[in-house]
C-alpha cells in the first residue's frame, strides 16, 4: 500500500530564515505530487504541483519554491520566510486514478 | 478556472440526526468530485467521491449526490455520531488537469 510522509511535523522559524519541508511517497512510482497551504480556519490553497521529476508548476506567485529531485520526493523551500508564510502545509499525491491523498502536514509558525 | 462554493460554513446537529453539506461548481468540464474529512491538526482524509457519470453514491452512513445540470453536489451523513465532528471539504476536478479545486470547508459539530 502507499504511504506519504512529511517532516518536520511542526516548525517554528524566525522571519528571514530559510525553509525546507520534505515530502516522500512510498509504494508507488511516478506519482503526481502537490503542495497545499492551509491558513488557520481556512480552505486549501494549491501552491505547486508536479507530474514528474524536475517538472514543477506554480499556482500562485509567492515567496516559496518547490523542487522534485527524485521520483517520490517533493521539497518546499524558501530563502527568506515572511510572517505571512505561517500555516499548515500539506503534501498530497495522486496516480492514474483521480483520488488525491494527503500527508499528515507540517505546522509552520514564522515569528 | 474552477470555482467551488460550499455551504454552510458551520453546522451543528444532534447525535443521530442527519447532516447535509452542499457545494456548487462553475466549470462544466469538471468530472470528479471528492469529499474530505479533516480532523484537528491532521491532513484531510478522502471519505467518498463521485464521478460525473453517476448521480449518487453511498457508503454506509455517507452518501453523495451530483446534479450536473445544476452544477451542484451534496454530502449526506445519516445517524451522525460524535466522531463525525470535523471539517469537511468538497472539491472538483477538471478532467483535463491534474488539479483539484477545494471548497472553503464546513465545520460539523455533532452534539452528544
XYZ file of N, CA and C in Angstrom:
669
model
N 0.836 -1.182 0.000
C 0.000 0.000 0.000
C 0.885 1.251 0.000
N 0.264 2.369 -0.375
C 1.019 3.603 -0.469
C 0.947 4.400 0.837
N 2.042 5.041 1.163
C 2.056 5.927 2.316
C 2.790 7.206 1.942
N 2.407 8.277 2.610
C 3.030 9.566 2.351
C 3.528 10.140 3.665
N 4.729 10.640 3.658
C 5.369 11.162 4.854
C 5.724 12.634 4.660
N 5.593 13.368 5.746
C 6.024 14.759 5.740
C 6.832 15.025 7.001
N 7.871 15.822 6.854
C 8.604 16.275 8.033
C 9.272 17.607 7.781
N 9.430 18.376 8.847
C 9.029 18.010 10.206
C 7.522 18.151 10.414
N 7.027 17.702 11.543
C 5.604 17.831 11.854
C 5.273 19.258 12.265
N 6.165 19.875 13.014
C 5.994 21.267 13.423
C 7.327 21.984 13.285
N 7.226 23.284 13.040
C 8.437 24.073 12.828
C 8.158 25.516 13.231
N 9.069 26.076 14.009
C 8.996 27.491 14.367
C 10.267 28.147 13.859
N 10.087 29.137 12.978
C 11.228 29.774 12.330
C 11.103 31.289 12.436
N 12.231 31.991 12.584
C 12.163 33.456 12.599
C 12.019 34.007 11.189
N 11.465 35.199 11.118
C 11.355 35.913 9.845
C 12.742 36.060 9.225
N 12.820 35.806 7.921
C 14.077 35.955 7.216
C 14.924 34.696 7.160
N 14.527 33.668 7.872
C 15.293 32.417 7.863
C 14.854 31.556 6.672
N 15.680 30.582 6.263
C 15.302 29.702 5.152
C 14.360 28.600 5.617
N 13.757 27.931 4.635
C 12.799 26.870 4.924
C 13.018 25.703 3.982
N 12.879 24.512 4.527
C 12.877 23.314 3.701
C 11.950 22.297 4.326
N 10.863 21.985 3.620
C 9.915 20.959 4.043
C 9.995 19.809 3.045
N 9.947 18.607 3.573
C 10.119 17.448 2.707
C 8.905 16.536 2.728
N 8.639 15.970 1.591
C 7.523 15.046 1.429
C 8.024 13.847 0.622
N 7.732 12.650 1.097
C 8.092 11.453 0.342
C 6.906 10.499 0.285
N 6.808 9.798 -0.806
C 5.739 8.835 -1.015
C 6.360 7.453 -1.187
N 5.753 6.472 -0.578
C 6.205 5.086 -0.702
C 5.122 4.243 -1.350
N 5.543 3.228 -2.081
C 4.602 2.257 -2.602
C 4.012 2.574 -3.957
N 4.546 3.575 -4.643
C 4.063 3.902 -5.971
C 5.191 4.542 -6.768
N 5.066 4.541 -8.067
C 6.067 5.164 -8.925
C 5.427 6.246 -9.768
N 6.188 7.294 -10.024
C 5.776 8.409 -10.868
C 4.421 9.000 -10.445
N 4.270 9.299 -9.161
C 3.008 9.919 -8.737
C 2.981 11.391 -9.122
N 1.791 11.958 -9.203
C 1.645 13.408 -9.229
C 1.749 13.880 -7.784
N 2.471 14.965 -7.580
C 2.695 15.462 -6.215
C 2.244 16.911 -6.115
N 1.747 17.261 -4.939
C 1.153 18.585 -4.734
C 1.604 19.156 -3.398
N 1.757 20.476 -3.346
C 1.906 21.202 -2.088
C 0.718 22.151 -1.932
N 0.074 22.080 -0.766
C -1.019 22.979 -0.416
C -0.641 23.738 0.860
N -1.244 24.908 1.010
C -1.151 25.627 2.266
C -2.562 25.870 2.783
N -2.696 25.728 4.085
C -3.980 25.948 4.727
C -3.772 26.948 5.860
N -4.319 28.150 5.692
C -4.270 29.130 6.767
C -5.266 28.724 7.846
N -5.092 29.226 9.047
C -5.925 28.843 10.182
C -7.403 29.034 9.854
N -8.178 27.942 9.976
C -9.604 28.013 9.748
C -10.007 28.260 8.308
N -9.088 28.029 7.405
C -9.380 28.322 6.011
C -9.305 27.069 5.152
N -9.583 27.244 3.879
C -9.527 26.137 2.938
C -8.119 25.842 2.478
N -8.036 25.015 1.461
C -6.758 24.546 0.934
C -6.379 25.338 -0.311
N -5.196 25.911 -0.288
C -4.690 26.663 -1.431
C -3.573 25.864 -2.084
N -3.752 25.532 -3.356
C -2.715 24.804 -4.091
C -1.554 25.737 -4.383
N -0.356 25.311 -3.992
C 0.847 26.113 -4.218
C 1.610 25.625 -5.446
N 1.910 24.339 -5.480
C 2.691 23.749 -6.562
C 2.171 22.349 -6.858
N 2.366 21.918 -8.094
C 2.141 20.518 -8.392
C 3.184 20.058 -9.402
N 3.424 18.743 -9.390
C 4.472 18.167 -10.220
C 3.979 16.846 -10.809
N 4.183 16.691 -12.105
C 3.787 15.448 -12.773
C 4.994 14.566 -13.054
N 6.199 15.018 -12.706
C 7.388 14.207 -12.910
C 8.622 14.896 -12.370
N 9.732 14.176 -12.349
C 10.996 14.728 -11.843
C 11.345 16.013 -12.582
N 11.636 17.042 -11.815
C 12.040 18.311 -12.401
C 10.926 19.124 -13.019
N 9.705 18.626 -12.992
C 8.563 19.332 -13.593
C 7.719 19.938 -12.477
N 7.755 21.246 -12.374
C 7.050 21.952 -11.313
C 6.161 23.023 -11.926
N 4.915 23.056 -11.485
C 4.007 24.128 -11.893
C 3.617 24.917 -10.658
N 3.700 26.229 -10.773
C 3.371 27.107 -9.659
C 1.991 27.703 -9.874
N 1.188 27.687 -8.830
C -0.179 28.183 -8.952
C -0.320 29.654 -8.581
N 0.458 30.097 -7.625
C 0.339 31.483 -7.182
C 1.729 32.063 -6.969
N 1.910 33.353 -7.309
C 3.202 33.985 -7.030
C 3.405 34.101 -5.528
N 4.595 33.804 -5.067
C 4.800 33.782 -3.626
C 6.279 33.724 -3.315
N 6.521 33.625 -2.028
C 7.869 33.604 -1.504
C 8.429 32.189 -1.437
N 7.760 31.231 -2.018
C 8.134 29.839 -1.887
C 8.520 29.257 -3.235
N 9.255 28.153 -3.194
C 9.583 27.408 -4.407
C 9.490 25.926 -4.089
N 9.415 25.116 -5.122
C 9.316 23.672 -4.946
C 10.301 22.992 -5.879
N 10.723 21.802 -5.470
C 11.607 21.008 -6.311
C 11.256 19.541 -6.152
N 11.558 18.789 -7.182
C 11.320 17.346 -7.163
C 12.598 16.669 -7.649
N 13.534 16.456 -6.744
C 14.812 15.879 -7.147
C 14.757 14.378 -7.441
N 13.788 13.701 -6.860
C 13.602 12.273 -7.109
C 12.131 11.985 -7.371
N 11.869 10.822 -7.905
C 10.514 10.476 -8.333
C 9.486 10.633 -7.225
N 9.841 10.240 -6.000
C 8.862 10.208 -4.916
C 9.218 11.205 -3.808
N 9.951 12.251 -4.164
C 10.359 13.247 -3.186
C 9.974 14.632 -3.690
N 9.341 15.399 -2.823
C 8.876 16.732 -3.190
C 9.284 17.665 -2.053
N 9.949 18.753 -2.394
C 10.501 19.650 -1.381
C 9.942 21.051 -1.564
N 9.557 21.659 -0.470
C 9.080 23.041 -0.471
C 10.121 23.893 0.234
N 10.508 25.001 -0.402
C 11.606 25.804 0.133
C 11.296 27.286 0.104
N 12.052 27.992 0.927
C 12.054 29.448 0.877
C 13.443 29.937 1.284
N 13.878 31.004 0.668
C 15.179 31.576 1.039
C 15.045 32.471 2.258
N 13.920 33.197 2.332
C 13.691 34.110 3.455
C 12.218 34.084 3.816
N 11.877 33.551 4.954
C 10.487 33.436 5.371
C 9.883 34.780 5.757
N 8.594 34.917 5.452
C 7.800 36.076 5.858
C 6.787 35.629 6.910
N 6.274 36.575 7.680
C 5.241 36.238 8.657
C 4.048 35.573 7.975
N 3.729 36.049 6.780
C 2.568 35.530 6.052
C 2.761 34.102 5.558
N 3.955 33.547 5.696
C 4.187 32.162 5.294
C 3.720 31.167 6.352
N 3.334 31.654 7.510
C 2.821 30.757 8.552
C 1.582 30.022 8.057
N 1.458 28.764 8.460
C 0.288 27.993 8.066
C 0.548 26.503 8.195
N -0.417 25.753 7.724
C -0.355 24.290 7.749
C -0.084 23.849 6.321
N 1.075 23.200 6.102
C 1.490 22.816 4.759
C 1.230 21.324 4.554
N 0.530 21.061 3.489
C 0.115 19.686 3.199
C 0.676 19.237 1.866
N 1.228 18.052 1.861
C 1.667 17.406 0.631
C 0.627 16.361 0.255
N 0.407 16.162 -1.014
C -0.555 15.165 -1.464
C -0.016 14.476 -2.707
N -0.547 13.286 -2.974
C -0.147 12.563 -4.167
C -1.368 11.979 -4.851
N -1.221 11.769 -6.151
C -2.253 11.038 -6.894
C -1.541 10.253 -7.984
N -2.288 9.280 -8.522
C -1.671 8.495 -9.589
C -2.604 8.478 -10.792
N -2.773 7.398 -11.402
C -3.549 7.361 -12.644
C -5.030 7.594 -12.393
N -5.490 7.216 -11.206
C -6.873 7.497 -10.841
C -6.975 8.929 -10.335
N -8.178 9.397 -10.121
C -8.357 10.779 -9.727
C -8.096 11.036 -8.246
N -8.145 9.987 -7.436
C -8.067 10.194 -5.999
C -6.753 10.857 -5.595
N -6.867 11.822 -4.679
C -5.706 12.536 -4.184
C -5.622 12.282 -2.684
N -4.418 11.900 -2.216
C -4.248 11.522 -0.816
C -3.249 12.456 -0.145
N -3.597 12.865 1.059
C -2.805 13.856 1.763
C -1.900 13.243 2.826
N -0.786 13.938 3.066
C 0.088 13.581 4.165
C -0.403 14.181 5.467
N 0.347 13.974 6.550
C -0.091 14.455 7.870
C 0.100 15.951 8.076
N 0.881 16.609 7.217
C 1.032 18.058 7.305
C 2.195 18.516 8.174
N 2.626 19.757 7.918
C 3.637 20.437 8.721
C 3.069 21.759 9.178
N 3.075 21.966 10.487
C 2.604 23.243 11.041
C 3.789 24.185 11.128
N 3.770 25.259 10.328
C 4.859 26.233 10.302
C 4.411 27.529 10.968
N 5.187 27.967 11.934
C 4.948 29.262 12.579
C 6.173 30.127 12.358
N 5.943 31.272 11.725
C 7.025 32.217 11.485
C 6.897 33.336 12.514
N 7.957 33.563 13.286
C 7.886 34.534 14.390
C 8.722 35.785 14.108
N -10.845 29.590 -14.430
C -10.628 28.364 -13.684
C -11.841 27.972 -12.891
N -11.757 26.827 -12.261
C -12.858 26.303 -11.467
C -13.041 27.110 -10.181
N -14.301 27.259 -9.775
C -14.642 27.913 -8.517
C -15.638 27.023 -7.780
N -15.326 26.659 -6.558
C -16.193 25.788 -5.769
C -16.673 26.542 -4.536
N -17.977 26.608 -4.369
C -18.567 27.250 -3.194
C -19.208 26.193 -2.306
N -19.049 26.358 -0.999
C -19.507 25.343 -0.057
C -20.323 25.999 1.048
N -21.452 25.354 1.402
C -22.333 25.861 2.454
C -22.932 24.707 3.253
N -23.170 24.891 4.550
C -22.828 26.083 5.335
C -21.367 26.042 5.781
N -20.897 27.099 6.394
C -19.532 27.102 6.895
C -19.445 26.384 8.241
N -20.524 26.412 9.016
C -20.592 25.658 10.258
C -21.953 24.984 10.338
N -21.977 23.834 11.005
C -23.206 23.049 11.098
C -23.185 22.280 12.412
N -24.211 22.467 13.213
C -24.339 21.727 14.464
C -25.578 20.859 14.392
N -25.428 19.589 14.719
C -26.555 18.662 14.716
C -26.510 17.827 15.987
N -27.674 17.329 16.365
C -27.744 16.415 17.493
C -27.323 15.024 17.036
N -26.686 14.316 17.917
C -26.295 12.938 17.617
C -27.501 12.139 17.142
N -27.306 11.426 16.037
C -28.397 10.626 15.483
C -29.138 11.313 14.355
N -29.030 12.647 14.292
C -29.665 13.380 13.193
C -28.805 13.286 11.937
N -29.366 13.794 10.838
C -28.635 13.822 9.572
C -27.978 15.179 9.360
N -26.904 15.176 8.588
C -26.201 16.416 8.231
C -26.063 16.461 6.708
N -26.281 17.640 6.151
C -26.161 17.824 4.703
C -25.269 19.028 4.423
N -24.287 18.827 3.578
C -23.375 19.902 3.160
C -23.477 20.018 1.644
N -23.593 21.263 1.165
C -23.832 21.480 -0.253
C -22.702 22.266 -0.905
N -22.398 21.910 -2.146
C -21.363 22.607 -2.902
C -21.836 22.861 -4.324
N -21.381 23.965 -4.890
C -21.624 24.246 -6.293
C -20.281 24.454 -6.982
N -20.242 24.157 -8.266
C -19.024 24.367 -9.032
C -19.340 25.137 -10.301
N -18.326 25.712 -10.907
C -18.560 26.614 -12.033
C -18.193 26.020 -13.383
N -17.231 25.114 -13.422
C -16.719 24.604 -14.685
C -17.461 23.329 -15.096
N -18.205 23.419 -16.157
C -18.987 22.269 -16.612
C -18.112 21.104 -17.066
N -16.805 21.344 -17.264
C -15.887 20.277 -17.658
C -15.438 19.425 -16.469
N -15.713 19.872 -15.258
C -15.323 19.095 -14.074
C -16.061 17.768 -14.063
N -15.332 16.713 -13.745
C -15.941 15.391 -13.843
C -15.638 14.479 -12.656
N -15.036 15.032 -11.616
C -14.709 14.226 -10.441
C -14.883 15.090 -9.203
N -15.601 14.551 -8.194
C -15.983 15.369 -7.040
C -15.727 14.584 -5.750
N -14.588 14.835 -5.116
C -14.291 14.141 -3.859
C -14.734 14.945 -2.642
N -14.891 14.234 -1.545
C -15.165 14.855 -0.245
C -14.100 14.396 0.740
N -13.613 15.361 1.528
C -12.575 15.072 2.508
C -13.045 15.446 3.907
N -12.548 14.679 4.868
C -12.799 14.949 6.280
C -11.454 15.293 6.919
N -11.401 16.415 7.620
C -10.168 16.818 8.267
C -10.386 16.998 9.760
N -9.695 16.197 10.526
C -9.722 16.328 11.977
C -8.629 17.304 12.400
N -8.785 17.858 13.562
C -7.914 18.916 14.027
C -6.445 18.490 14.005
N -5.616 19.278 13.321
C -4.184 19.014 13.289
C -3.739 17.901 12.362
N -4.668 17.379 11.556
C -4.329 16.275 10.666
C -4.555 16.660 9.210
N -4.031 15.842 8.306
C -4.278 16.051 6.899
C -5.676 15.585 6.516
N -6.261 16.154 5.470
C -7.587 15.724 5.021
C -7.581 14.260 4.590
N -8.696 13.591 4.870
C -8.849 12.183 4.510
C -9.987 12.050 3.517
N -9.728 11.398 2.412
C -10.761 11.162 1.408
C -11.798 10.194 1.977
N -13.057 10.606 1.990
C -14.102 9.752 2.571
C -15.063 9.194 1.524
N -15.271 9.916 0.458
C -16.147 9.442 -0.601
C -15.942 10.337 -1.814
N -16.196 9.815 -2.987
C -16.083 10.623 -4.196
C -17.121 10.159 -5.202
N -17.352 10.988 -6.205
C -18.321 10.644 -7.233
C -17.834 11.186 -8.561
N -18.112 10.445 -9.620
C -17.718 10.899 -10.946
C -18.954 11.353 -11.703
N -18.726 12.113 -12.743
C -19.837 12.812 -13.387
C -20.795 11.886 -14.125
N -20.431 10.630 -14.286
C -21.341 9.702 -14.956
C -22.262 8.981 -13.962
N -22.210 9.399 -12.698
C -23.010 8.785 -11.640
C -23.779 9.883 -10.912
N -25.033 9.609 -10.554
C -25.832 10.619 -9.868
C -25.794 10.519 -8.358
N -25.501 9.326 -7.857
C -25.498 9.139 -6.409
C -24.565 7.986 -6.058
N -23.940 8.116 -4.900
C -23.058 7.056 -4.411
C -23.189 6.994 -2.903
N -23.220 5.778 -2.368
C -23.433 5.617 -0.936
C -22.403 4.667 -0.347
N -21.953 4.999 0.857
C -21.016 4.142 1.571
C -21.405 4.183 3.040
N -22.160 3.179 3.458
C -22.651 3.072 4.828
C -23.472 4.313 5.187
N -23.015 5.135 6.126
C -23.821 6.284 6.564
C -23.576 7.532 5.719
N -22.695 7.432 4.760
C -22.325 8.595 3.946
C -22.829 8.407 2.525
N -23.377 9.463 1.951
C -23.823 9.426 0.566
C -23.499 10.764 -0.086
N -23.265 10.724 -1.372
C -23.033 11.945 -2.137
C -23.956 11.924 -3.354
N -24.539 13.074 -3.657
C -25.381 13.215 -4.832
C -24.801 14.284 -5.738
N -25.019 14.121 -7.027
C -24.492 15.052 -8.021
C -25.578 15.428 -9.004
N -25.747 16.715 -9.228
C -26.658 17.240 -10.234
C -25.822 18.011 -11.238
N -25.505 17.378 -12.355
C -24.634 18.001 -13.348
C -25.285 19.203 -14.014
N -26.571 19.122 -14.216
C -27.272 20.221 -14.882
C -27.173 21.492 -14.058
N -27.414 21.345 -12.759
C -27.380 22.499 -11.868
C -25.978 22.784 -11.370
N -25.053 21.890 -11.617
C -23.671 22.008 -11.165
C -23.580 22.137 -9.647
N -24.244 21.211 -8.972
C -24.087 21.154 -7.528
C -24.071 19.716 -7.055
N -23.407 19.513 -5.927
C -23.293 18.192 -5.329
C -23.343 18.331 -3.813
N -23.772 17.278 -3.170
C -24.016 17.346 -1.729
C -23.504 16.102 -1.015
N -23.135 16.296 0.238
C -22.736 15.200 1.122
C -23.818 15.021 2.166
N -24.239 13.784 2.350
C -25.258 13.458 3.328
C -24.674 12.473 4.334
N -24.759 12.814 5.608
C -24.323 11.905 6.665
C -25.539 11.588 7.519
N -25.886 10.327 7.591
C -27.033 9.915 8.406
C -26.552 9.356 9.742
N -27.482 9.350 10.697
C -27.205 8.793 12.033
C -25.865 9.295 12.565
N -25.712 10.613 12.596
C -24.430 11.211 12.971
C -23.976 10.771 14.359
N -22.668 10.685 14.495
C -22.030 10.280 15.749
C -21.012 11.347 16.134
N -20.651 11.443 17.407
C -19.676 12.463 17.828
C -18.380 12.404 17.036
N -17.959 11.218 16.627
C -16.710 11.092 15.866
C -16.821 11.619 14.438
N -18.024 11.993 14.032
C -18.194 12.653 12.729
C -17.813 14.122 12.804
N -17.640 14.646 14.006
C -17.264 16.051 14.168
C -15.896 16.292 13.544
N -15.842 17.240 12.613
C -14.615 17.527 11.868
C -14.938 18.649 10.877
N -13.941 19.021 10.093
C -14.164 19.939 8.980
C -14.243 19.116 7.698
N -15.259 19.362 6.913
C -15.462 18.640 5.666
C -15.246 19.581 4.479
N -14.502 19.081 3.491
C -14.223 19.850 2.281
C -14.777 19.127 1.067
N -15.436 19.874 0.208
C -15.773 19.342 -1.100
C -14.727 19.828 -2.095
N -14.683 19.207 -3.258
C -13.706 19.597 -4.271
C -14.209 19.179 -5.643
N -13.623 19.784 -6.663
C -13.977 19.453 -8.033
C -12.712 19.411 -8.867
N -12.689 18.457 -9.774
C -11.512 18.325 -10.632
C -11.934 18.378 -12.094
N -11.210 19.171 -12.832
C -11.387 19.252 -14.270
C -10.666 18.070 -14.905
N -11.355 17.335 -15.748
C -10.768 16.135 -16.331
C -9.508 16.384 -17.119
N -9.306 17.603 -17.582
C -8.123 17.886 -18.381
C -6.910 18.310 -17.580
N -7.048 18.408 -16.262
C -5.966 18.913 -15.432
C -5.641 17.941 -14.308
N -4.511 18.158 -13.693
C -4.123 17.364 -12.540
C -4.521 18.059 -11.249
N -5.258 19.139 -11.341
C -5.547 19.950 -10.162
C -6.965 19.746 -9.673
N -7.099 19.908 -8.380
C -8.400 19.828 -7.731
C -8.653 21.153 -7.020
N -9.823 21.718 -7.193
C -10.195 22.965 -6.523
C -11.087 22.642 -5.341
N -10.735 23.172 -4.169
C -11.448 22.850 -2.939
C -12.422 23.945 -2.547
N -13.496 23.530 -1.877
C -14.373 24.474 -1.222
C -13.725 24.985 0.048
N -14.408 25.904 0.724
C -13.837 26.565 1.888
C -14.045 25.798 3.189
N -14.772 24.697 3.142
C -14.901 23.840 4.317
C -16.154 24.086 5.137
N -16.630 23.036 5.766
C -17.758 23.092 6.703
C -17.341 22.445 8.002
N -17.443 23.209 9.084
C -17.128 22.643 10.393
C -18.385 22.007 10.960
N -18.382 20.693 11.061
C -19.526 19.944 11.572
C -19.305 19.595 13.038
N -20.273 19.949 13.859
C -20.240 19.576 15.269
C -21.437 18.698 15.570
N -21.179 17.490 16.062
C -22.237 16.581 16.451
C -22.333 16.606 17.971
N -23.484 17.036 18.440
C -23.680 17.218 19.880
C -24.236 15.948 20.496
N -23.522 15.369 21.476
C -23.995 14.101 22.077
C -25.313 14.288 22.825
